[in-house]
Short mmCIF file of C-alpha atoms in Angstrom, two decimals:
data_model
loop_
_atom_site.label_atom_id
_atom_site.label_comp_id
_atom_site.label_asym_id
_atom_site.label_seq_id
_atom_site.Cartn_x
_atom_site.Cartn_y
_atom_site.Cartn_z
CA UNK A 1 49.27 108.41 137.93
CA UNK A 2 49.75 110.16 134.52
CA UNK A 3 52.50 112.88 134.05
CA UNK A 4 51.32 116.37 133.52
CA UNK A 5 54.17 119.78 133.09
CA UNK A 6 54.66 121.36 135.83
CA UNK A 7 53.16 125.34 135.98
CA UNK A 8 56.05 127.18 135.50
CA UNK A 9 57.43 124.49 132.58
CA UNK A 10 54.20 125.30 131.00
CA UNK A 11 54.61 128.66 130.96
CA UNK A 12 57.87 128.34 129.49
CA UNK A 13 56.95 126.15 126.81
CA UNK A 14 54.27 128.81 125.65
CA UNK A 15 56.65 131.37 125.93
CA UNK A 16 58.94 129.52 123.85
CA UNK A 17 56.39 128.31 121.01
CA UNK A 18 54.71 132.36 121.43
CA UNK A 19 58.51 133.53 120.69
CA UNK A 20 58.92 130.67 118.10
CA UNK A 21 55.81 131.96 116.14
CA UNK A 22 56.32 135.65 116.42
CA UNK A 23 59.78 135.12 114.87
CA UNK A 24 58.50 132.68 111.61
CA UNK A 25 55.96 135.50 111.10
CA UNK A 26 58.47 138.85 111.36
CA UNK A 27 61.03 136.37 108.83
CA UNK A 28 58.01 135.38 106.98
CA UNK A 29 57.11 138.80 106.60
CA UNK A 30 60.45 140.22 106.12
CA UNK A 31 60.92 137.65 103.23
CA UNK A 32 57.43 138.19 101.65
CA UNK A 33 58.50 142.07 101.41
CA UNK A 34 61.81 141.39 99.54
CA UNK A 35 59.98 138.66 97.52
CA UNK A 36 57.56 141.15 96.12
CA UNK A 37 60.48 144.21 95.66
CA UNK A 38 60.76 144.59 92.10
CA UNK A 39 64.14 145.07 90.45
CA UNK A 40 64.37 148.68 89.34
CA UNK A 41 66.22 150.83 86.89
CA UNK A 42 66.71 154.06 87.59
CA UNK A 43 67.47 155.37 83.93
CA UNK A 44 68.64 159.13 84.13
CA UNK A 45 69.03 160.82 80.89
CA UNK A 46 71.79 163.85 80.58
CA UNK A 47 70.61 167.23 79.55
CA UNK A 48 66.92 166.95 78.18
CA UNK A 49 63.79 168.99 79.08
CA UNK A 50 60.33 168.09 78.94
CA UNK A 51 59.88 170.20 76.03
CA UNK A 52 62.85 167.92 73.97
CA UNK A 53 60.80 164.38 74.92
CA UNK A 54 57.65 164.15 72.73
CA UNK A 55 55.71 163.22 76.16
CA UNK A 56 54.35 167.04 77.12
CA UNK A 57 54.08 168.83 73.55
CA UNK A 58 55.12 167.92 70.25
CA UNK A 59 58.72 168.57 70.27
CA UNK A 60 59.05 167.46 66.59
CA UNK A 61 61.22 165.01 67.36
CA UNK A 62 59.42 161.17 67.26
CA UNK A 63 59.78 158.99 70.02
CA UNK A 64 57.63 156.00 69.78
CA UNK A 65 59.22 154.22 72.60
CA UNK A 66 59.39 156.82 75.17
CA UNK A 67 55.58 157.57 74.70
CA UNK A 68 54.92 153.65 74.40
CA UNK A 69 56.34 152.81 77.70
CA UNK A 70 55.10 156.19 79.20
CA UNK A 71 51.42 155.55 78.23
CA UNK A 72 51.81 152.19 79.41
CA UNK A 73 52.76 153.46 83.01
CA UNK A 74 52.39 156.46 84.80
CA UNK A 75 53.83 160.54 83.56
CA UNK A 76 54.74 162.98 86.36
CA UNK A 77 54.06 166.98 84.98
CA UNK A 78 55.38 168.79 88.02
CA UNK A 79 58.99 167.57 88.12
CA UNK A 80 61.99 169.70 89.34
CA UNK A 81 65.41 168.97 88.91
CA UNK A 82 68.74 171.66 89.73
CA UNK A 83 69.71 173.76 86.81
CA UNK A 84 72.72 171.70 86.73
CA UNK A 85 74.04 168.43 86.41
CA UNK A 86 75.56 167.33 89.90
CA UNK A 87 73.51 169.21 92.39
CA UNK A 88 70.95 166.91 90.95
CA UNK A 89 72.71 163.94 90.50
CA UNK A 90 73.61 164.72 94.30
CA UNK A 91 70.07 165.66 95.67
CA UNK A 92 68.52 162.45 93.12
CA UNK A 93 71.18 159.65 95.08
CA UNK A 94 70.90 161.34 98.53
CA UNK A 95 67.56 163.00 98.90
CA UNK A 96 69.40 165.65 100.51
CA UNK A 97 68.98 169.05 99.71
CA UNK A 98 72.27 171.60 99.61
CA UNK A 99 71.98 172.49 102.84
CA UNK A 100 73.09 169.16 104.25
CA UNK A 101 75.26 168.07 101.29
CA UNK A 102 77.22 171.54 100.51
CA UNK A 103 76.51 170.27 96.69
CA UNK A 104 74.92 173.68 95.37
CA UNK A 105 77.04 173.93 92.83
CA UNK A 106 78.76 172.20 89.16
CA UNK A 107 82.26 170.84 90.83
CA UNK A 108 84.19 170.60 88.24
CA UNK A 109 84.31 173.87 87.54
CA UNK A 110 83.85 176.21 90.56
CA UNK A 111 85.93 173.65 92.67
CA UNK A 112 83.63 175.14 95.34
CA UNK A 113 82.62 171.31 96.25
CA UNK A 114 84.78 169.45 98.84
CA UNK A 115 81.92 167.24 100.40
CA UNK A 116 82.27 163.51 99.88
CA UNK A 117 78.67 162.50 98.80
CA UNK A 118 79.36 158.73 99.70
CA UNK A 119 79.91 159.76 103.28
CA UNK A 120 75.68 160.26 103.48
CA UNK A 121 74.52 157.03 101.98
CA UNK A 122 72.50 156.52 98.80
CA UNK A 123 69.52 154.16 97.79
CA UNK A 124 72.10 151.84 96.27
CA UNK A 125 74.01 151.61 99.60
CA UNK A 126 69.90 150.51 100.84
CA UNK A 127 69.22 148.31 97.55
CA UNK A 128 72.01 146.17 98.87
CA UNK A 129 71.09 146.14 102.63
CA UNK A 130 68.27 144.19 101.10
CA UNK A 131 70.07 142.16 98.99
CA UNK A 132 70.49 143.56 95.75
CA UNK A 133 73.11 143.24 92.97
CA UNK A 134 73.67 146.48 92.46
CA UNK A 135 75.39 148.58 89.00
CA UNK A 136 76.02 151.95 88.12
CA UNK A 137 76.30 152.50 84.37
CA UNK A 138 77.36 155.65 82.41
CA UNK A 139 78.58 158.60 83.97
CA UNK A 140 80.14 159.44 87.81
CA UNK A 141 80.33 162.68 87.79
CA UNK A 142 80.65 163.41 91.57
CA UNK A 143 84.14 163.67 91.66
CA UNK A 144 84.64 162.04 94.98
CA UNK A 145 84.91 158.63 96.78
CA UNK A 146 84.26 155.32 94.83
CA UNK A 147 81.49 153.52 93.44
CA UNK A 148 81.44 150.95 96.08
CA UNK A 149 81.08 153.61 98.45
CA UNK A 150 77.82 154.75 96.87
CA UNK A 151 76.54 151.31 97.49
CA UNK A 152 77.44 149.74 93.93
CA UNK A 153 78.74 146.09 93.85
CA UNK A 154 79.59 146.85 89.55
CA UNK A 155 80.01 149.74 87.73
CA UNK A 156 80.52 150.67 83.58
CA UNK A 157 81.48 153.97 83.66
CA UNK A 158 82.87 156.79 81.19
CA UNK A 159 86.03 158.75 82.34
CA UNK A 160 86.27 157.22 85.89
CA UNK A 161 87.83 154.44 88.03
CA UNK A 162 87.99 153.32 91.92
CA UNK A 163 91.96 151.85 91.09
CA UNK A 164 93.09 154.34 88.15
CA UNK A 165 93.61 158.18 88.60
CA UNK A 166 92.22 160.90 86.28
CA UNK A 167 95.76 160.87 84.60
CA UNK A 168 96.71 157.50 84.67
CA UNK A 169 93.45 156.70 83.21
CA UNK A 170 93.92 159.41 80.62
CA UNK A 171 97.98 157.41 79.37
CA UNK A 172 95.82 154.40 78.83
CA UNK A 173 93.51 155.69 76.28
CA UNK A 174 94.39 156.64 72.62
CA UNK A 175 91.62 158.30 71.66
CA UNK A 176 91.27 162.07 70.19
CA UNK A 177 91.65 164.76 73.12
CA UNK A 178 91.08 168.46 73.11
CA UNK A 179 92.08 171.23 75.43
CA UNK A 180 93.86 171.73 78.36
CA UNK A 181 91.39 169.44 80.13
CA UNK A 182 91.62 166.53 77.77
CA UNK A 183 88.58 166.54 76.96
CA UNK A 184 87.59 163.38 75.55
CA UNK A 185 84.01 161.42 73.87
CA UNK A 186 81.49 159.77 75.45
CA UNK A 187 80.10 158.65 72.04
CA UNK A 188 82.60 157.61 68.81
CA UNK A 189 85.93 156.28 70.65
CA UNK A 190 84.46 156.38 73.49
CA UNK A 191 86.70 156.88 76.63
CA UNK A 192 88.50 156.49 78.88
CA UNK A 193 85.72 153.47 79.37
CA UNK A 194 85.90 150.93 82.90
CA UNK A 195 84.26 148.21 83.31
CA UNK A 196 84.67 147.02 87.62
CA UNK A 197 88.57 148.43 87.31
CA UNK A 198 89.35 146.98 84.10
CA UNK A 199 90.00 149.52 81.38
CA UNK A 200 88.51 148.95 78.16
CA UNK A 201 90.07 150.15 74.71
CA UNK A 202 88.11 151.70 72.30
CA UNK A 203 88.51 152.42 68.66
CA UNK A 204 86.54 154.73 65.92
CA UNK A 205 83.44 152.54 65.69
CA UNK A 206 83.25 151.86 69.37
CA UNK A 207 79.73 154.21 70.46
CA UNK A 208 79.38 154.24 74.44
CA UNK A 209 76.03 154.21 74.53
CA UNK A 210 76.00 150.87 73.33
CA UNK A 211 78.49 149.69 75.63
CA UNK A 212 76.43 150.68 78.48
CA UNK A 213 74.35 148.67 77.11
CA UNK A 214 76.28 145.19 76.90
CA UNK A 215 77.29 145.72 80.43
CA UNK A 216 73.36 146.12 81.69
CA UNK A 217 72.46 142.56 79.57
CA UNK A 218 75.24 141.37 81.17
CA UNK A 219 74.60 142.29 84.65
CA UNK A 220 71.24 141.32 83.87
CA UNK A 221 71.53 137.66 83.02
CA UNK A 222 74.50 137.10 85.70
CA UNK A 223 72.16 138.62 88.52
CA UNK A 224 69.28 136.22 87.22
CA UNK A 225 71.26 132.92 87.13
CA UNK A 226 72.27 134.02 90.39
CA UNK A 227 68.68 134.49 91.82
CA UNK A 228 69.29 137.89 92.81
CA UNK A 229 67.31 141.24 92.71
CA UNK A 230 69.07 144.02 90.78
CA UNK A 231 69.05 147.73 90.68
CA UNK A 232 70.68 149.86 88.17
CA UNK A 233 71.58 153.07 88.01
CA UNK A 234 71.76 153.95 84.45
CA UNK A 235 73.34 157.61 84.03
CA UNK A 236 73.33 157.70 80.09
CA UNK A 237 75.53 160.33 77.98
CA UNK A 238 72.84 161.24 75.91
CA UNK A 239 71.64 163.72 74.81
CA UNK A 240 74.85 165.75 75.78
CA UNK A 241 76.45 167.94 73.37
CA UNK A 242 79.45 169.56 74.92
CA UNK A 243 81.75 167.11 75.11
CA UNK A 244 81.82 165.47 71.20
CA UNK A 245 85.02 166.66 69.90
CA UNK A 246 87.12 165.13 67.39
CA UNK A 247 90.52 165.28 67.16
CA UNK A 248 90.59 168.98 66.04
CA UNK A 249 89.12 170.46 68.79
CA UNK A 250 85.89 171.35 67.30
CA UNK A 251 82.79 170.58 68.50
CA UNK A 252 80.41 168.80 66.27
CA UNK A 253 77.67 168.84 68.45
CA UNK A 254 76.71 164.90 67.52
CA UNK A 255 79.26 163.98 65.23
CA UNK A 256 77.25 161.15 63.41
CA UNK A 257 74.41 159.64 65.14
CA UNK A 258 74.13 155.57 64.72
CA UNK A 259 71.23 153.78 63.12
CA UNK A 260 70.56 150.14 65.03
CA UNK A 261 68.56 147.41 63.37
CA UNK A 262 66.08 145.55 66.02
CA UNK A 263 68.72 143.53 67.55
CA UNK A 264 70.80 146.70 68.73
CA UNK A 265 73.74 146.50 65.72
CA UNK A 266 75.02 149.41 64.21
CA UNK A 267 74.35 148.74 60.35
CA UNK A 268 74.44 152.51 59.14
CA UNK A 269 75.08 156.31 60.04
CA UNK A 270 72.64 159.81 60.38
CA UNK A 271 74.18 163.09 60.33
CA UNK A 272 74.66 164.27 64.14
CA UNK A 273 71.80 166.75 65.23
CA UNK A 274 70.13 167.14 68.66
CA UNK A 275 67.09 165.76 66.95
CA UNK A 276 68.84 163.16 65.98
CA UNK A 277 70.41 162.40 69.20
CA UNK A 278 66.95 162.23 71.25
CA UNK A 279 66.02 159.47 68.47
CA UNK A 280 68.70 157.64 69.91
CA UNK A 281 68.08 157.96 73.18
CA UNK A 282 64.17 156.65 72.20
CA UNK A 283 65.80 153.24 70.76
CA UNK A 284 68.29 152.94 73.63
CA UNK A 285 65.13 152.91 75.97
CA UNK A 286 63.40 150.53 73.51
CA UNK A 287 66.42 148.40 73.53
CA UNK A 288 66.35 147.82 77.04
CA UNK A 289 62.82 147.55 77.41
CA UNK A 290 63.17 144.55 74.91
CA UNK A 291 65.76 142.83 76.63
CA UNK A 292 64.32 143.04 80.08
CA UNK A 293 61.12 141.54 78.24
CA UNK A 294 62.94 138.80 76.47
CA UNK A 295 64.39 137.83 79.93
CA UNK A 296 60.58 137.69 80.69
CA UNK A 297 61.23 139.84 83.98
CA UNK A 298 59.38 142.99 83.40
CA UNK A 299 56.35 141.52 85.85
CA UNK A 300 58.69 142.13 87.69
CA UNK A 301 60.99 145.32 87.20
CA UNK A 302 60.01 149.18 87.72
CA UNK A 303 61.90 151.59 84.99
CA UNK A 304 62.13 154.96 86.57
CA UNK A 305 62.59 157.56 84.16
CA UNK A 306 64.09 161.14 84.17
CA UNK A 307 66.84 163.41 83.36
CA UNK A 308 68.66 165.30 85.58
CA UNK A 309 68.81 169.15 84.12
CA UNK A 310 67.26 170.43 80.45
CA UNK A 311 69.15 171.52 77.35
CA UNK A 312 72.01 173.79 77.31
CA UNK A 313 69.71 175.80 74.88
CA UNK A 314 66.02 174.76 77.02
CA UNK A 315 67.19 176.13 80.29
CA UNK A 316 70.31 174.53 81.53
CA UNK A 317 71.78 177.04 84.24
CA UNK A 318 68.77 179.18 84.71
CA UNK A 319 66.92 180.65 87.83
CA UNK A 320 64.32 182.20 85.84
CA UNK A 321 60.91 180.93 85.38
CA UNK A 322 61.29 176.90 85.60
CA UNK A 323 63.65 176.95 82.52
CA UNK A 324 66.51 175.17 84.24
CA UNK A 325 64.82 172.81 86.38
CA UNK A 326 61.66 171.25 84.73
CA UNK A 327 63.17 167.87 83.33
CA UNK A 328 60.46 164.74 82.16
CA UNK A 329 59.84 161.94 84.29
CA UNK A 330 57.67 158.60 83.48
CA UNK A 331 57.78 154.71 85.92
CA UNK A 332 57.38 151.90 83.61
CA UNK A 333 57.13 148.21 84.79
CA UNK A 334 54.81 145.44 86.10
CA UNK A 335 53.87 147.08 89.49
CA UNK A 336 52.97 150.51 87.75
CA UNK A 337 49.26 151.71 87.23
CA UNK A 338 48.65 152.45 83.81
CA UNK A 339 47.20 155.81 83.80
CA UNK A 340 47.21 159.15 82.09
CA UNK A 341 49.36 161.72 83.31
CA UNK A 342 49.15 163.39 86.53
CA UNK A 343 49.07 166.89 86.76
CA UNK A 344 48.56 167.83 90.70
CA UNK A 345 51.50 166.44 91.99
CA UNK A 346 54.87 168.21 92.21
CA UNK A 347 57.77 165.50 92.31
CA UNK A 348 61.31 166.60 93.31
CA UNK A 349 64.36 164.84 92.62
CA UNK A 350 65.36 164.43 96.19
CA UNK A 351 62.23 161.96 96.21
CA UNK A 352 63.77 159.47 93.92
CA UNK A 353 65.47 158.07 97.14
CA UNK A 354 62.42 157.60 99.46
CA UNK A 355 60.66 155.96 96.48
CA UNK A 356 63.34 153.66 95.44
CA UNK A 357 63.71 152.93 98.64
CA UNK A 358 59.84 152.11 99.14
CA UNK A 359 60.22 149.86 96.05
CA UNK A 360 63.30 147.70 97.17
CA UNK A 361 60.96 146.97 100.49
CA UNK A 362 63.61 149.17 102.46
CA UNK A 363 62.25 150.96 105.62
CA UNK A 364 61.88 154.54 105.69
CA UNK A 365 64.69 156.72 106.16
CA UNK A 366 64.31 159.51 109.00
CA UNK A 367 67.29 161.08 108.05
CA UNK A 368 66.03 162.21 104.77
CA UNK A 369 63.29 164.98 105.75
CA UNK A 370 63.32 166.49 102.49
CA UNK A 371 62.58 163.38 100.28
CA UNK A 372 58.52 161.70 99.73
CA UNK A 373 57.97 158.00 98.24
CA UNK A 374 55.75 158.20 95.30
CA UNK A 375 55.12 154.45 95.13
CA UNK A 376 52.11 154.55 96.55
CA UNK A 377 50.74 157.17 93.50
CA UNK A 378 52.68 155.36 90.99
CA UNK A 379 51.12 152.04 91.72
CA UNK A 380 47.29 153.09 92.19
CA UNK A 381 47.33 152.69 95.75
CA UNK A 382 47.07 156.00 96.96
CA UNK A 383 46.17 158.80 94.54
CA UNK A 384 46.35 161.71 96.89
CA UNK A 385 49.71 164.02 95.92
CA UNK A 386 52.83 162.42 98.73
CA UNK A 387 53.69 166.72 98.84
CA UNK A 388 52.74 170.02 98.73
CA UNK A 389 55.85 171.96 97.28
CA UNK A 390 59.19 171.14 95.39
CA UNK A 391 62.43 173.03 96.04
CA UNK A 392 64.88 174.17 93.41
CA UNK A 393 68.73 175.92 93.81
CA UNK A 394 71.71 177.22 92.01
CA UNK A 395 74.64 178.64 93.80
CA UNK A 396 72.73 181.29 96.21
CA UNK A 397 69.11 180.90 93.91
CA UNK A 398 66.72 179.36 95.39
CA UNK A 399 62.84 178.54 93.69
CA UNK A 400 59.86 176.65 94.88
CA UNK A 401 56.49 175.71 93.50
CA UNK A 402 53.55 174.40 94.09
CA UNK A 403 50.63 173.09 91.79
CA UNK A 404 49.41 176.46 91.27
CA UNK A 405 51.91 179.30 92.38
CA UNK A 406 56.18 179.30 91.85
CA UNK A 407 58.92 182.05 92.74
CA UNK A 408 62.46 181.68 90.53
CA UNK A 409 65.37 182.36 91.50
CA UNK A 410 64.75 186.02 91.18
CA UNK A 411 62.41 185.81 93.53
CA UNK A 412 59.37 186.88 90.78
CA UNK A 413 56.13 185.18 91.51
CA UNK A 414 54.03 183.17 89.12
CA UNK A 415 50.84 182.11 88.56
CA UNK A 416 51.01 178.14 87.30
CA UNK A 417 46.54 177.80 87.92
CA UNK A 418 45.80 177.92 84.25
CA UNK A 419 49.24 175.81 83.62
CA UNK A 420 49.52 174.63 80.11
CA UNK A 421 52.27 171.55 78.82
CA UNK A 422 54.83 173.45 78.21
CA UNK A 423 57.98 175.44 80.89
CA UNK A 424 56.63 179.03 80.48
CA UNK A 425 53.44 178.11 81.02
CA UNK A 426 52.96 180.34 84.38
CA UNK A 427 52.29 183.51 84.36
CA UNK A 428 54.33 186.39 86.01
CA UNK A 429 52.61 188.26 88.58
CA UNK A 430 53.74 191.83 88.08
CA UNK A 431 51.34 193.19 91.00
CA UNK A 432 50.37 190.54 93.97
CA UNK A 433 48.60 192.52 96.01
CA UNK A 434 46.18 192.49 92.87
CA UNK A 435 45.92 189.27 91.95
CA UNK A 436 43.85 186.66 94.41
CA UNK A 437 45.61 184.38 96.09
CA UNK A 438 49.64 185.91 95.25
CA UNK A 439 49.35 187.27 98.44
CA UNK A 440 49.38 184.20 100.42
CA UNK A 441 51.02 182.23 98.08
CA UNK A 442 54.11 184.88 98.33
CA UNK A 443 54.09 184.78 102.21
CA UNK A 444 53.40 181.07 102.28
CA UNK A 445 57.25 180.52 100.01
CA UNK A 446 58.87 183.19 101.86
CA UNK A 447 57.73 181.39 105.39
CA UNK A 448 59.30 178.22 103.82
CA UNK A 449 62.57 179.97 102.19
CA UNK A 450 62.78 181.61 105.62
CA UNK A 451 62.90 177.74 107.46
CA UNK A 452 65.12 176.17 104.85
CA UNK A 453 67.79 178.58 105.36
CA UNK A 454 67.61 178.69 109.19
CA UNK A 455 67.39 174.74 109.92
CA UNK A 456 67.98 173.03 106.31
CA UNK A 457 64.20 171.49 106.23
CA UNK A 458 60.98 172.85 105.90
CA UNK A 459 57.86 169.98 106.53
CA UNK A 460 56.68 169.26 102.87
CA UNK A 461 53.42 168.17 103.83
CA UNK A 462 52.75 170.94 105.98
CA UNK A 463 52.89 173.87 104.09
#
């Protein structure tokens, strides 16, 4: 008489090789998703407009590699920043707005700002939930916790270290200082400069920018020989003006601007102009577009693009109009649709986390209500705009806009229908009962102004 399993063994053997399969599959699938996460680079340029990048009008200024990569990838019109530099930064790492971070204001100066950013989480902290190498290059600029905090496993940074205090840091470095704050260059003699706790020493001919860039290459090659996804954060210097000050005290704007041959070395000198200084800024990007190509891993790598405020003299600290808070904004890589520029869809900063975070294959975040992934537009794969409205503030201003109607911090309402390329392109509605459509639009912002400051959130898809 031949054997056969009794019932109940059965059933536990197809349980077992049900429970078996379900779990290859969810690995399998978990696995496939980090497999296809491209590395990214989230490359966030210091105090430059739209109007200063060559990409919306002709700024007069050439940059052949910002519009090269940007017409080979995809160019955001609508984007809002903050008027200033770390309420972006803050809302750009968090995609939190003020009312849940407390970060409405420039730290270093009002010393309004006691809130510990790290303490919310960033897409870095995400990036290495998923197993990323992750970097932060440039600036900090938060003023509190460390890097590894923020979710960085590296960092290259100007004027900052986890180990060394502001003025122990300052003892070590020999460079030219000015002020009662010390004041010191991000550009010639560069410094105080760390690289992961080690303090670097810098001389005359030592430009930061170009140390920023050694330690990306770097990070680079050792994340590829280890077979390991990266993501940068790449908070450049440039195009900065206030702090380049020689050893007199004066400011020079740009001191002297370097000229690179094709392999990145310094082999002459420009006089320093903000002109001058975007050019720069065009060959750093081209510089690290080359290397990431020479690595042969841009298949495979998404550039993200922006700054995070304009020009001291385009709009930096101002409520009016969208002066102070409309900043450029491009994605660049292998996954990217190449397209023309899109015009109907406003992007705020606080969405750089929900679409990093859709890039690295990371699951959605509930805790971020105020933040939209634009992977799906960026890539092709869904054209239709992720929001409805984008949400500005300053200290107690606050702005919002849509595609076709914005109020500034002054609460004046604009018409943006018949939007042209450039920041003043909306027109002020003097009378809104007279014009078609201010009337709702007004009520419509002041029905979201009135939920933001009552709860903190407002549904950006709703209204």
């Amino acid at each position: 008489m031949s054997w056969s399993p009794k019932p109940r063994l059965l059933y536990t053997m197809r349980g077992f090789l049900i429970g078996a399969y379900v779990a290859v599959t969810f690995y399998e699938s978990v696995y496939a998703r980090a497999s296809k996460s491209p590395n990214m680079i989230v490359y966030l340029a210091d105090d430059i407009g739209q109007i200063n990048t060559d990409l919306y009008v002709a700024s007069g200024t050439s940059m052949p590699n910002l519009k090269a990569m940007a017409r080979n990838g995809t160019v955001l019109d609508i984007v809002w920043s903050t008027p200033m530099c770390q309420p972006s930064r803050a809302m750009a790492l968090t995609g939190l707005y003020g009312y849940q971070t407390k970060w409405w204001y420039q730290a270093n100066f009002t010393a309004k700002q006691t809130v510990n950013l790290a303490s919310f989480g960033t897409w870095a902290n995400k990036a290495r939930e998923q197993g990323y190498l992750t970097m932060w290059i440039g600036k900090m600029q938060l003023t509190f916790g460390k890097t590894k905090d923020y979710g960085f496993d590296e960092y290259c940074l100007w004027r900052w270290s986890d180990v060394l205090g502001p003025a122990a840091l300052l003892r070590l470095y020999d460079g030219p200082k000015c002020g009662r704050n010390d004041l010191t260059s991000p550009y010639w003699y560069a410094g105080p400069l760390v690289i992961n706790d080690q303090f670097i020493p810098t001389n005359a001919r030592t430009f930061g920018p170009l140390v920023y860039l050694d330690c990306m290459k770097n990070f680079i090659r050792r994340a590829k020989a280890a077979n390991k996804k990266f993501l940068i954060y790449f908070a450049d210097d440039l195009c900065h003006a206030d702090w380049n000050v020689t050893g007199n005290c004066q400011n020079d704007i740009y001191a002297k601007m370097p000229i690179l041959n094709p392999q990145g070395r310094i082999v002459g000198m420009t006089q320093g102009t903000p002109e001058a200084c975007y050019k720069f800024l065009d060959t750093m990007l081209g510089l690290v577009r080359d290397f990431v190509r020479s690595e042969n891993l841009w298949s495979q790598t998404v550039l993200l693009f922006s700054a995070d405020n304009p020009a001291a003299s385009m709009g930096k600290k101002q409520v009016n109009r969208q002066d102070g808070t409309r900043v450029p904004f491009f994605a660049y890589g292998g996954p990217i649709k190449k397209r023309s520029r899109i015009s109907y869809a406003p992007f705020s900063f606080a969405d750089l986390y929900a679409t990093v975070l859709d890039f690295i294959g990371s699951p959605p975040d509930p805790t971020r209500k105020d933040s939209a992934s634009f992977k799906n537009l960026l890539t092709g794969r869904n054209l239709a705009a992720p929001r409805k409205w984008i949400f500005s503030y300053y200290d107690h201003y606050r702005m919002i806009r849509t595609k076709d109607w914005m109020i500034d911090g002054y609460r004046n309402l604009f018409d943006c229908r018949n939007c042209s390329d450039h920041n003043n392109c909306c027109s002020l509605v003097r009378t809104p009962s007279l014009s078609p459509g201010a009337t709702k639009a007004l009520s419509r912002f002041e029905n979201i102004l009135t939920l933001l400051e009552s709860t903190g959130h407002a549904n950006f898809s709703k209204f």
